Coordinates of C-alpha atoms in Angstrom, one line a residue:
M653 CA 54.8 95.6 70.4
V654 CA 57.1 92.9 70.9
K655 CA 58.4 91.6 67.5
I656 CA 59.1 88.0 66.9
A657 CA 62.6 87.3 65.3
P658 CA 65.2 84.7 65.3
Y659 CA 68.0 85.2 68.0
G660 CA 71.0 87.0 66.7
T661 CA 68.8 89.1 64.1
W662 CA 67.4 91.6 66.7
T663 CA 68.1 95.2 66.1
S664 CA 69.6 97.1 69.0
P665 CA 70.3 100.7 70.1
I666 CA 73.7 99.4 71.4
D667 CA 76.2 99.9 68.4
A668 CA 80.0 99.3 68.3
A669 CA 80.5 102.9 68.6
D670 CA 78.9 102.9 72.0
A671 CA 81.2 100.0 73.1
A672 CA 84.2 101.9 71.7
A673 CA 83.2 105.2 73.7
A674 CA 83.1 103.0 76.9
G675 CA 86.4 101.3 76.2
G676 CA 88.9 103.8 77.6
G677 CA 88.8 103.2 81.3
L678 CA 89.4 105.0 84.4
Q679 CA 93.0 104.4 86.0
W680 CA 95.2 105.3 88.9
V681 CA 92.7 107.3 90.9
D682 CA 94.3 109.0 93.9
L683 CA 93.9 112.1 96.3
H684 CA 96.3 115.1 96.7
G685 CA 95.8 118.5 98.1
G686 CA 92.0 118.1 98.5
S687 CA 91.5 117.1 94.8
T688 CA 90.7 113.7 93.3
W689 CA 93.1 112.9 90.3
W690 CA 93.0 110.1 87.8
A691 CA 94.1 108.9 84.3
E692 CA 91.5 108.1 81.7
G693 CA 91.9 106.3 78.5
R694 CA 90.5 108.2 75.4
P695 CA 89.6 105.9 72.4
A696 CA 88.4 108.8 70.4
E697 CA 92.0 110.5 70.8
G698 CA 93.9 107.7 69.2
G699 CA 93.8 105.7 72.7
R700 CA 96.1 108.3 74.6
V701 CA 95.7 108.4 78.4
A702 CA 94.8 111.9 79.8
L703 CA 95.5 113.2 83.2
V704 CA 92.5 114.7 85.1
R705 CA 92.0 116.5 88.2
D706 CA 88.5 117.1 89.6
G707 CA 87.2 116.3 86.0
V708 CA 89.3 118.8 84.1
D709 CA 92.1 117.7 81.7
L710 CA 95.4 118.8 82.8
L711 CA 97.3 118.1 79.5
P712 CA 96.0 118.4 75.9
P713 CA 96.9 115.8 73.2
P714 CA 99.4 114.6 72.3
W715 CA 100.4 114.2 75.9
N716 CA 100.0 110.5 76.8
A717 CA 100.4 109.4 80.3
R718 CA 101.4 105.7 79.8
N719 CA 104.6 103.6 80.1
R720 CA 105.9 100.3 79.0
V721 CA 107.4 98.8 82.1
H722 CA 106.6 95.1 81.9
E723 CA 104.9 96.1 78.6
Y724 CA 101.6 96.3 80.7
G725 CA 102.7 99.4 82.4
G726 CA 102.4 100.9 85.9
R727 CA 101.3 103.9 87.7
P728 CA 102.4 106.7 85.5
W729 CA 101.9 109.8 87.5
V730 CA 102.4 111.3 91.0
A731 CA 101.5 114.7 92.5
L732 CA 104.2 116.1 94.8
D733 CA 104.5 118.7 97.5
T734 CA 107.7 120.6 96.5
P735 CA 109.1 123.9 98.1
E736 CA 107.7 125.6 95.0
G737 CA 104.1 124.1 95.5
T738 CA 102.2 121.2 94.0
R739 CA 104.1 119.8 90.9
V740 CA 103.0 116.7 88.8
A741 CA 105.5 114.1 87.4
F742 CA 104.3 111.7 84.7
T743 CA 105.6 109.3 82.1
H744 CA 105.0 110.1 78.3
W745 CA 104.2 107.3 76.1
D746 CA 106.1 108.6 72.9
D747 CA 109.6 108.8 74.4
Q748 CA 109.0 107.0 77.9
R749 CA 110.6 109.9 79.7
V750 CA 109.6 111.3 82.9
Y751 CA 108.2 114.9 82.7
L752 CA 107.3 117.6 85.4
F753 CA 104.8 120.4 85.2
D754 CA 102.9 122.9 87.5
P755 CA 99.1 122.0 87.2
E756 CA 98.3 125.7 87.2
R757 CA 100.5 126.3 84.2
P758 CA 101.0 123.0 82.5
E759 CA 104.1 123.2 80.4
P760 CA 105.8 119.9 80.8
A761 CA 109.6 119.7 81.0
A762 CA 111.7 116.3 80.8
I763 CA 113.5 115.4 84.0
T764 CA 115.1 112.2 82.7
P765 CA 117.5 111.8 79.8
E766 CA 116.6 111.3 76.1
P767 CA 116.7 107.6 75.2
E768 CA 120.1 106.5 73.7
R769 CA 118.4 103.9 71.7
R770 CA 115.0 102.5 70.5
H771 CA 113.8 101.2 73.7
G772 CA 116.2 103.0 76.3
H773 CA 114.7 103.5 79.8
R774 CA 111.1 103.3 80.9
Y775 CA 109.8 104.4 84.5
A776 CA 106.7 103.1 86.5
D777 CA 105.1 103.2 89.8
L778 CA 106.0 106.8 90.7
T779 CA 105.9 108.1 94.2
A780 CA 107.3 111.1 96.1
G781 CA 110.8 110.9 97.6
P782 CA 111.7 112.4 101.0
G783 CA 111.4 116.1 101.1
G784 CA 109.3 116.3 97.7
T785 CA 112.5 117.1 95.8
E786 CA 112.8 113.7 93.9
V787 CA 110.5 111.2 92.2
W788 CA 111.1 107.5 93.3
C789 CA 110.2 104.8 91.0
V790 CA 111.2 101.6 89.0
R791 CA 113.5 102.1 86.1
E792 CA 113.5 99.4 83.4
S793 CA 116.6 99.6 80.9
V794 CA 116.7 98.0 77.7
T795 CA 120.4 97.7 76.8
G796 CA 120.1 95.3 73.7
D797 CA 117.3 93.0 72.8
A798 CA 114.2 94.2 74.2
R799 CA 113.1 90.8 75.0
T800 CA 116.2 89.6 77.0
D801 CA 118.6 92.4 77.6
I802 CA 116.8 94.1 80.4
R803 CA 117.7 95.5 83.8
R804 CA 115.6 97.1 86.7
D805 CA 116.4 99.3 89.4
L806 CA 114.8 101.5 92.1
V807 CA 115.9 105.0 91.3
A808 CA 115.5 108.6 92.5
I809 CA 114.8 111.3 89.9
P810 CA 115.7 114.7 91.1
L811 CA 113.1 117.3 90.0
D812 CA 115.9 119.8 89.0
G813 CA 117.0 117.7 86.1
S814 CA 120.2 116.4 88.0
P815 CA 121.4 112.8 87.0
V816 CA 119.2 109.9 88.1
R817 CA 120.4 108.1 91.1
V818 CA 120.2 104.2 91.7
L819 CA 118.7 103.4 95.2
A820 CA 118.7 99.6 95.0
S821 CA 118.3 96.5 92.8
S822 CA 117.3 93.5 94.8
H823 CA 115.6 91.4 92.1
H824 CA 115.0 91.1 88.5
F825 CA 111.3 92.6 88.9
M826 CA 110.5 95.2 91.6
T827 CA 107.5 97.4 92.5
G828 CA 108.3 101.1 93.3
P829 CA 109.6 102.0 96.6
R830 CA 107.5 103.4 99.5
V831 CA 109.0 105.8 101.9
S832 CA 108.3 105.7 105.7
P833 CA 106.6 108.6 107.2
D834 CA 109.8 109.6 109.0
G835 CA 111.9 109.3 105.9
T836 CA 114.2 106.8 107.4
H837 CA 113.3 103.6 105.5
Y838 CA 111.9 102.5 102.1
A839 CA 110.0 99.3 101.1
W840 CA 109.3 97.5 98.1
I841 CA 108.2 94.1 96.6
G842 CA 110.6 92.0 94.4
W843 CA 110.7 88.7 92.5
D844 CA 112.8 86.7 90.1
H845 CA 112.3 84.3 87.2
P846 CA 110.7 81.7 86.9
N847 CA 108.2 83.1 89.4
M848 CA 105.3 85.5 88.6
P849 CA 104.5 87.9 91.2
W850 CA 101.4 85.9 92.4
D851 CA 103.5 82.7 92.7
G852 CA 106.2 84.0 95.0
S853 CA 107.6 87.4 95.8
E854 CA 109.4 89.1 98.8
L855 CA 108.8 92.2 100.9
C856 CA 112.1 94.2 101.3
V857 CA 113.0 97.0 103.4
A858 CA 116.2 99.1 103.4
P859 CA 117.5 102.3 105.3
V860 CA 117.3 105.5 103.2
G861 CA 120.6 106.1 101.7
S862 CA 121.6 102.2 101.5
G863 CA 120.6 99.8 99.0
E864 CA 121.4 97.0 101.5
H865 CA 118.1 95.3 102.1
R866 CA 116.3 92.9 104.4
V867 CA 113.4 90.5 103.4
L868 CA 110.7 90.6 106.0
A869 CA 108.0 88.6 104.3
G870 CA 107.2 86.4 101.3
G871 CA 109.1 83.5 99.6
P872 CA 109.0 80.9 96.6
T873 CA 105.3 80.0 97.6
E874 CA 104.0 83.3 99.2
A875 CA 103.0 86.3 97.2
V876 CA 103.1 89.9 98.6
C877 CA 100.8 92.1 96.4
Q878 CA 100.8 95.4 98.2
V879 CA 102.9 97.1 100.8
E880 CA 102.5 100.3 102.6
W881 CA 103.7 102.1 105.8
D882 CA 101.5 101.9 108.8
L883 CA 100.2 105.2 110.2
P884 CA 102.5 106.4 113.1
V885 CA 101.1 105.6 116.6
D886 CA 102.7 106.9 119.7
G887 CA 104.4 104.0 121.5
R888 CA 104.5 101.7 118.5
P889 CA 107.6 101.2 116.5
P890 CA 107.4 101.8 112.6
A891 CA 105.7 98.9 110.9
L892 CA 104.6 98.1 107.4
L893 CA 101.1 96.8 106.3
A894 CA 101.0 94.3 103.5
I895 CA 98.8 92.0 101.7
T896 CA 100.4 88.5 101.3
D897 CA 99.2 84.8 101.4
P898 CA 101.3 82.6 103.7
D899 CA 98.1 80.5 104.4
G900 CA 96.8 80.5 100.8
W901 CA 94.6 83.6 101.0
W902 CA 95.7 87.2 100.3
N903 CA 95.0 88.7 103.8
L904 CA 96.2 92.0 105.4
F905 CA 99.2 91.8 107.8
R906 CA 101.1 94.1 110.0
I907 CA 104.9 93.4 109.7
G908 CA 107.4 95.1 112.1
L909 CA 110.9 95.9 110.9
D910 CA 111.9 92.7 112.9
G911 CA 110.0 90.5 110.5
V912 CA 107.2 89.6 113.1
A913 CA 103.9 89.5 111.2
T914 CA 100.3 89.6 112.5
N915 CA 97.4 88.8 110.4
L916 CA 94.7 91.5 111.1
A917 CA 91.7 89.5 110.0
P918 CA 92.3 85.8 109.3
G919 CA 90.0 84.2 106.9
E920 CA 89.2 82.6 103.6
H921 CA 88.7 85.8 101.7
E922 CA 90.8 87.2 99.0
L923 CA 91.9 90.7 99.9
G924 CA 94.5 91.2 97.0
G925 CA 95.1 90.4 93.5
P926 CA 97.7 89.7 90.8
L927 CA 100.5 92.4 90.1
W928 CA 99.8 92.6 86.3
R929 CA 100.7 96.4 86.5
L930 CA 102.8 98.1 89.2
G931 CA 100.8 100.5 91.5
H932 CA 97.6 98.6 92.5
R933 CA 96.1 99.6 95.9
Y934 CA 93.8 96.8 97.4
F935 CA 93.7 98.5 100.7
A936 CA 94.1 102.0 102.2
T937 CA 94.1 102.9 105.9
I938 CA 90.9 105.0 107.2
S939 CA 92.2 105.4 110.8
P940 CA 94.5 103.5 113.1
G941 CA 93.1 100.1 113.2
R942 CA 90.5 100.5 110.2
H943 CA 91.3 99.9 106.6
A944 CA 89.2 100.1 103.5
V945 CA 89.9 96.7 101.5
L946 CA 88.5 94.9 98.5
R947 CA 87.1 91.4 99.2
A948 CA 87.0 89.9 95.8
G949 CA 86.5 93.2 94.3
A950 CA 83.9 94.4 96.6
L951 CA 84.5 97.4 99.0
A952 CA 84.9 96.3 102.6
V953 CA 86.1 97.7 105.9
L954 CA 88.7 95.6 108.2
D955 CA 88.5 96.3 111.8
E956 CA 91.7 95.3 113.6
R957 CA 90.0 95.2 117.0
S958 CA 87.3 92.7 116.1
G959 CA 89.5 90.9 113.4
T960 CA 86.6 91.2 110.9
V961 CA 86.1 92.3 107.3
T962 CA 82.5 93.7 106.8
D963 CA 81.2 94.5 103.3
V964 CA 80.0 98.0 102.5
D965 CA 76.4 98.6 101.4
T966 CA 76.8 100.1 98.0
D967 CA 75.0 99.8 94.6
L968 CA 78.4 99.3 93.0
P969 CA 79.6 95.8 93.7
V970 CA 83.1 96.0 92.0
W971 CA 85.6 98.5 93.0
H972 CA 88.9 99.1 91.2
S973 CA 92.2 98.5 92.9
Q974 CA 93.0 102.2 93.3
L975 CA 91.7 102.9 96.8
A976 CA 92.5 106.2 98.4
V977 CA 91.1 107.4 101.7
H978 CA 91.0 111.0 103.4
D979 CA 88.8 112.0 106.4
G980 CA 86.7 108.9 106.2
V981 CA 85.9 109.2 102.4
V982 CA 86.9 106.4 100.2
V983 CA 87.7 107.4 96.5
S984 CA 88.2 104.9 93.7
G985 CA 86.8 103.7 90.3
A986 CA 83.7 101.4 90.7
A987 CA 81.2 99.9 88.5
G988 CA 78.1 97.5 88.5
P989 CA 76.0 95.3 86.1
R990 CA 74.2 98.4 84.8
A991 CA 76.7 101.2 85.8
E992 CA 79.7 102.0 83.7
A993 CA 83.0 102.5 85.7
S994 CA 83.1 106.0 87.2
V995 CA 85.2 107.7 89.8
V996 CA 83.4 107.8 93.0
A997 CA 83.7 109.1 96.6
L998 CA 82.0 107.2 99.4
D999 CA 81.5 108.8 102.9
L1000 CA 81.8 105.9 105.2
S1001 CA 80.1 107.7 108.2
T1002 CA 76.8 108.7 106.1
G1003 CA 76.8 106.2 103.4
E1004 CA 76.6 109.1 100.8
L1005 CA 78.0 108.2 97.4
T1006 CA 79.0 110.8 95.1
H1007 CA 79.8 110.2 91.4
L1008 CA 82.8 112.5 90.1
T1009 CA 82.6 111.3 86.6
S1010 CA 79.6 110.3 84.4
H1011 CA 78.2 106.8 85.5
A1012 CA 74.9 106.5 83.7
A1013 CA 74.8 104.0 80.8
T1014 CA 74.9 105.5 77.5
V1015 CA 72.0 103.4 76.4
D1016 CA 68.5 102.4 77.9
P1017 CA 69.2 99.9 80.8
A1018 CA 66.4 97.8 79.5
Y1019 CA 68.8 96.6 76.9
L1020 CA 71.3 95.8 79.2
P1021 CA 71.8 92.1 80.5
V1022 CA 72.0 91.5 84.2
P1023 CA 74.5 88.8 84.8
V1024 CA 73.5 85.7 86.9
E1025 CA 76.2 84.4 88.9
R1026 CA 76.4 80.6 88.9
V1027 CA 78.6 77.8 89.9
F1028 CA 78.9 74.7 87.5
A1029 CA 80.3 71.2 87.9
G1030 CA 83.7 70.9 86.2
P1031 CA 85.9 67.9 86.1
D1032 CA 88.4 69.3 88.6
G1033 CA 85.6 71.0 90.9
D1034 CA 83.3 74.0 91.1
V1035 CA 83.5 76.5 88.2
P1036 CA 82.1 80.0 88.8
A1037 CA 80.6 81.9 85.8
Y1038 CA 78.5 84.8 84.9
V1039 CA 75.5 84.1 82.6
Y1040 CA 74.4 87.1 80.4
P1041 CA 71.1 86.1 78.8
P1042 CA 69.8 87.6 75.4
T1043 CA 68.1 90.9 76.5
N1044 CA 66.0 93.1 74.5
P1045 CA 62.5 94.5 75.3
D1046 CA 61.7 94.9 71.7
F1047 CA 62.1 91.3 70.5
A1048 CA 61.3 87.7 71.4
A1049 CA 62.4 84.6 69.7
P1050 CA 60.0 82.2 67.8
Q1051 CA 58.7 79.6 70.1
G1052 CA 60.9 76.6 70.6
E1053 CA 64.1 78.4 69.5
L1054 CA 67.1 78.4 71.7
P1055 CA 69.8 81.1 71.6
P1056 CA 73.2 80.7 70.3
F1057 CA 75.7 81.3 73.2
V1058 CA 79.3 82.5 73.3
V1059 CA 81.7 81.5 76.0
H1060 CA 83.8 84.5 77.0
V1061 CA 87.2 83.6 78.3
H1062 CA 88.9 86.3 80.5
G1063 CA 92.7 86.9 79.9
G1064 CA 95.6 86.4 82.2
P1065 CA 95.1 83.5 82.7
T1066 CA 95.8 84.7 86.3
G1067 CA 92.9 87.1 86.2
R1068 CA 89.0 86.9 86.5
S1069 CA 85.7 88.1 85.1
M1070 CA 83.5 90.5 87.2
A1071 CA 79.9 91.4 87.2
V1072 CA 80.2 94.8 85.7
L1073 CA 78.7 96.5 82.6
D1074 CA 80.5 95.4 79.5
L1075 CA 79.0 97.1 76.3
E1076 CA 81.0 94.6 74.0
L1077 CA 78.9 91.8 75.7
A1078 CA 75.8 93.9 75.6
Y1079 CA 76.3 94.4 71.9
L1080 CA 75.8 90.7 71.6
T1081 CA 73.2 90.0 74.0
S1082 CA 70.9 92.9 72.8
R1083 CA 70.9 91.2 69.5
G1084 CA 70.1 87.8 70.8
V1085 CA 73.3 86.2 71.5
G1086 CA 73.7 84.8 75.0
V1087 CA 77.1 85.1 76.8
V1088 CA 78.8 83.1 79.7
S1089 CA 81.8 84.5 81.2
V1090 CA 83.7 81.7 82.9
N1091 CA 86.1 81.9 85.9
Y1092 CA 88.0 78.8 84.9
G1093 CA 90.6 77.0 87.2
G1094 CA 93.4 79.4 87.7
S1095 CA 91.3 82.5 88.2
T1096 CA 91.9 84.8 91.0
G1097 CA 89.5 85.8 93.7
Y1098 CA 89.1 82.2 95.1
G1099 CA 92.5 81.6 96.9
R1100 CA 95.8 80.1 96.0
A1101 CA 94.5 76.5 95.5
F1102 CA 92.0 77.6 92.9
R1103 CA 94.6 79.5 91.3
E1104 CA 97.0 76.6 91.3
R1105 CA 94.5 74.2 89.6
L1106 CA 96.1 75.6 86.3
R1107 CA 99.6 74.8 87.3
E1108 CA 101.1 72.6 84.6
Q1109 CA 97.5 72.2 83.2
W1110 CA 97.1 75.3 80.8
G1111 CA 95.3 74.2 77.8
V1112 CA 93.6 71.3 79.9
V1113 CA 91.7 72.7 82.9
D1114 CA 90.7 76.0 81.3
V1115 CA 89.6 74.2 78.3
N1116 CA 87.6 71.6 80.2
D1117 CA 86.1 74.0 82.5
C1118 CA 84.8 76.3 79.7
A1119 CA 83.5 73.4 77.8
A1120 CA 81.7 72.0 81.0
V1121 CA 79.9 75.2 81.4
A1122 CA 78.9 75.5 77.8
Q1123 CA 77.6 71.9 77.8
A1124 CA 75.7 72.3 81.0
L1125 CA 73.9 75.5 79.4
A1126 CA 73.1 73.3 76.3
D1127 CA 71.9 70.4 78.6
E1128 CA 69.6 72.5 80.8
G1129 CA 68.0 74.3 77.6
T1130 CA 69.5 77.7 78.2
A1131 CA 71.7 77.5 75.1
D1132 CA 71.4 76.0 71.7
G1133 CA 74.0 73.2 71.9
A1134 CA 74.5 73.3 68.1
R1135 CA 75.3 77.0 68.1
L1136 CA 78.0 77.5 70.9
A1137 CA 81.0 79.7 70.2
I1138 CA 84.1 80.7 72.2
R1139 CA 85.8 84.1 72.4
G1140 CA 88.8 85.6 74.0
G1141 CA 92.0 87.8 74.0
S1142 CA 95.6 87.2 75.0
A1143 CA 95.4 84.2 77.3
G1144 CA 91.7 84.1 76.6
G1145 CA 92.7 83.7 72.9
W1146 CA 94.8 80.9 73.9
T1147 CA 92.0 79.0 75.6
S1148 CA 89.8 79.8 72.6
A1149 CA 92.2 78.5 70.1
A1150 CA 93.1 75.5 72.3
S1151 CA 89.4 74.7 72.8
L1152 CA 88.7 74.8 69.2
T1153 CA 91.6 72.5 68.3
S1154 CA 91.0 70.0 71.1
V1155 CA 87.2 69.6 71.9
K1156 CA 84.1 69.5 69.8
T1157 CA 81.7 71.7 71.9
Y1158 CA 82.1 74.7 69.7
R1159 CA 80.8 75.6 66.2
S1160 CA 83.5 78.5 65.8
G1161 CA 85.6 81.0 67.9
M1162 CA 87.0 84.5 68.0
V1163 CA 90.6 84.5 68.9
A1164 CA 92.3 88.0 69.5
F1165 CA 96.1 88.6 70.2
P1166 CA 96.7 85.4 71.2
I1167 CA 99.5 82.8 72.4
L1168 CA 99.4 79.8 69.8
D1169 CA 102.7 78.3 70.1
L1170 CA 104.0 77.6 73.5
A1171 CA 107.5 76.8 72.6
G1172 CA 107.8 80.1 70.9
W1173 CA 106.4 82.0 73.9
T1174 CA 108.9 81.0 76.5
G1175 CA 112.6 81.2 77.5
D1176 CA 115.3 83.7 76.4
G1177 CA 115.0 83.0 72.9
G1178 CA 111.0 83.2 72.8
E1179 CA 108.8 85.7 71.0
T1180 CA 107.4 87.5 74.1
H1181 CA 108.6 89.9 76.5
D1182 CA 110.8 89.6 79.7
F1183 CA 108.0 89.8 82.2
E1184 CA 106.1 86.6 81.0
S1185 CA 109.0 84.8 79.3
R1186 CA 109.0 82.1 82.0
Y1187 CA 105.3 82.2 82.8
V1188 CA 104.5 79.0 80.7
E1189 CA 106.9 77.0 83.0
G1190 CA 104.6 77.1 85.8
L1191 CA 101.4 76.8 83.4
V1192 CA 102.7 73.9 81.4
G1193 CA 106.1 72.7 82.7
R1194 CA 109.7 73.3 82.4
L1195 CA 111.8 72.6 79.2
P1196 CA 113.0 70.2 78.0
E1197 CA 111.2 68.0 80.4
A1198 CA 107.8 69.0 79.1
A1199 CA 108.6 69.5 75.5
D1200 CA 106.0 67.1 74.4
R1201 CA 103.2 69.0 76.3
Y1202 CA 104.3 72.2 74.5
V1203 CA 103.7 70.5 71.3
E1204 CA 100.6 68.7 72.1
R1205 CA 98.7 71.6 73.5
S1206 CA 99.8 74.3 71.1
P1207 CA 97.0 75.3 68.8
A1208 CA 99.9 76.1 66.2
H1209 CA 100.6 72.3 65.7
R1210 CA 96.9 71.5 65.6
T1211 CA 95.2 73.6 62.8
R1212 CA 94.0 70.5 61.1
H1213 CA 92.0 69.6 64.3
L1214 CA 90.0 72.9 64.3
A1215 CA 86.4 72.1 65.3
G1216 CA 85.1 75.0 63.0
P1217 CA 85.6 78.4 61.6
V1218 CA 88.1 80.9 63.3
L1219 CA 88.2 84.7 63.5
L1220 CA 91.7 86.0 64.2
L1221 CA 92.4 89.6 65.4
Q1222 CA 95.8 90.9 66.0
G1223 CA 97.5 94.4 66.8
L1224 CA 100.7 94.8 64.8
E1225 CA 102.7 96.5 67.5
D1226 CA 102.0 93.9 70.2
E1227 CA 105.3 93.1 72.1
I1228 CA 103.5 90.8 74.4
C1229 CA 101.8 88.3 72.0
P1230 CA 103.6 89.4 68.7
P1231 CA 101.9 89.1 65.5
E1232 CA 104.2 86.5 64.2
Q1233 CA 102.4 83.6 65.7
A1234 CA 98.9 84.7 64.6
E1235 CA 100.3 85.2 61.0
R1236 CA 102.0 81.8 60.7
F1237 CA 98.5 80.3 62.1
A1238 CA 96.6 82.2 59.4
A1239 CA 99.0 81.0 56.8
D1240 CA 98.4 77.4 57.9
L1241 CA 94.9 77.7 57.5
A1242 CA 95.1 78.6 53.8
G1243 CA 93.8 75.9 51.7
T1244 CA 92.5 73.8 54.4
G1245 CA 88.9 74.3 53.7
I1246 CA 88.4 75.7 57.2
A1247 CA 86.5 79.1 56.9
H1248 CA 88.5 81.8 58.6
A1249 CA 89.4 85.4 58.6
F1250 CA 92.6 87.3 59.9
L1251 CA 92.3 91.0 60.6
T1252 CA 95.3 93.0 61.7
F1253 CA 95.3 96.7 63.2
E1254 CA 98.1 99.2 62.7
G1255 CA 99.1 101.3 65.8
E1256 CA 97.5 98.7 68.3
Q1257 CA 99.4 97.0 71.1
H1258 CA 98.1 94.3 73.2
G1259 CA 94.4 94.9 73.4
W1260 CA 92.5 97.7 71.6
R1261 CA 92.7 101.5 72.4
K1262 CA 91.5 103.2 69.4
A1263 CA 87.9 103.7 68.7
E1264 CA 88.0 102.7 65.2
T1265 CA 89.8 99.4 66.0
I1266 CA 87.1 98.5 68.6
I1267 CA 84.4 99.1 66.1
A1268 CA 85.8 97.3 63.3
A1269 CA 86.6 94.3 65.6
L1270 CA 83.3 94.1 67.1
E1271 CA 81.3 94.4 64.0
A1272 CA 83.5 91.7 62.2
E1273 CA 82.8 89.4 65.2
L1274 CA 79.2 89.9 64.9
S1275 CA 79.2 89.2 61.3
F1276 CA 81.5 86.1 61.9
Y1277 CA 79.0 84.7 64.5
G1278 CA 76.1 85.3 62.0
Q1279 CA 77.9 83.3 59.3
T1280 CA 78.8 80.4 61.6
L1281 CA 76.0 80.0 64.0
G1282 CA 73.1 80.5 61.4
F1283 CA 71.5 84.1 61.6
V1284 CA 71.8 87.1 59.7
P1285 CA 72.8 90.1 61.7
G1286 CA 71.7 93.6 60.4
G1287 CA 73.7 96.8 60.2
V1288 CA 77.2 95.4 60.0
P1289 CA 79.6 94.8 57.0
V1290 CA 79.7 91.1 56.0
L1291 CA 83.1 89.8 57.1
E1292 CA 84.8 87.8 54.2
L1293 CA 85.7 84.3 55.1
R1294 CA 88.4 82.3 53.4
S1295 CA 89.0 78.6 53.5

């Protein structure tokens, strides 16, 4: 029998531990030697990243296949065909060194030197060098201050432990090198401050044995986001395949060594994405002239002969940017609204989909919300969003009651929300709290013009778009306009805090590992890391010309304007959004009369990796919404709010 109870008070089989168990994530899927390999986050094991082959762990704890290049990390492993057989090289989190092991007898040995100082060298985007006797990758060297004294090189790491050799250093930031099939050239992507890689980057190529490079594509307003070598074809000179956006959309191009570029399927479709981490693969070649691609996250096939991109019919609408292909079978991570991310293999000739890891939701699908994709009117144009309604077959609300709703703001801000199962959101919706996930102006997946709506407008366009969606849901009677909240982490935490201090749409908000003071987060003297230290110049404006904007938009300078209570969550080892900003914000709230809570988590960096952190943060958030949106949730500790 369906019970009648107020929204927010419904009991649910989805608890915070379920969300924590699903929070690890599958990463860096690839094929080698007839096997499928991947990396897998393990919240129950302190957040370490395990290496897996065909479902079997290759290394026990405490081995942790992660790295800190750009702080977000990059591809941490590669399998190599060496004269002695298959070997695996990987980066280990604890000391950031590269290790080598035989997968049949996993006893890793370091092949890079011990760090000389606290930060030392870091390595990412590992690939096999010519002949299988070296690992080629990006090396990030911290020679002093970890936020300013940084150099990057493309390097070759001999498997026998000989000294590391520098290959090239074209830009301040670079992806790992890709070696041509004939072993004569290598290619990479590079960019410099103040650009981010999605603003402008360059495709470089050099002969093996030389660091002297040529630029074949890209520029200050064109962003290359993946490069691979084309399959050798008789009678055709060597060429590169690259995703780039000279016409405002990330399309796939063939680019000759003479720099002549051909768009293989021109169109207003987004086949690439932002290079937050090094090693993404948005396309993989199936056969000469046919390529598996991702169109706004969905799997598709690009056919050069017809110049078309055709979606692949599959129950999983979102595929990870880790595509690998062999004999017409595509392997990657994939997910859907009611299916957790899993490693899958799809035979393109038969349509047969094989799950290589568990994919069934750990809870009854009846309790999972099915997101409704909608487009709302915003001040600057259309605003796409996914609406997750309260969903629980055991409960209904009293007649006439409207549900509280939470606006979920994705990070980045150059990122996007996707229609995939997220048990953190289901934790809320199954208790009667609606969620809407907004792809505000600046999000990816909709072309460069949409991304650049946010140029110099961060804290304005994102805030207004989220508020417009929330208000529209209230106006149409989907949400209770008096019980709206906002939540987000990182750049989403910025938008949450900026919203709470500039508009009156929300009753309260959750702000996790945020940017709160723009001036303190930019430039060589800022509090953030090198990769994003000039990001704000494009999002807000350059200093000193835009100094007034930095002050006017920063929540750190507007605590007295808070529209309502705030929950702050912060990892204490965060190098991207260091805890100092959240600490100062919390200190400024003391004695203001504004209800707030500030929770910190030892051993966490940017985002949560440990199961205990995910559980504590989610339960605190639910209690916070109960106290600020007018309901009493069951089964969670009461969060203490101060004022």
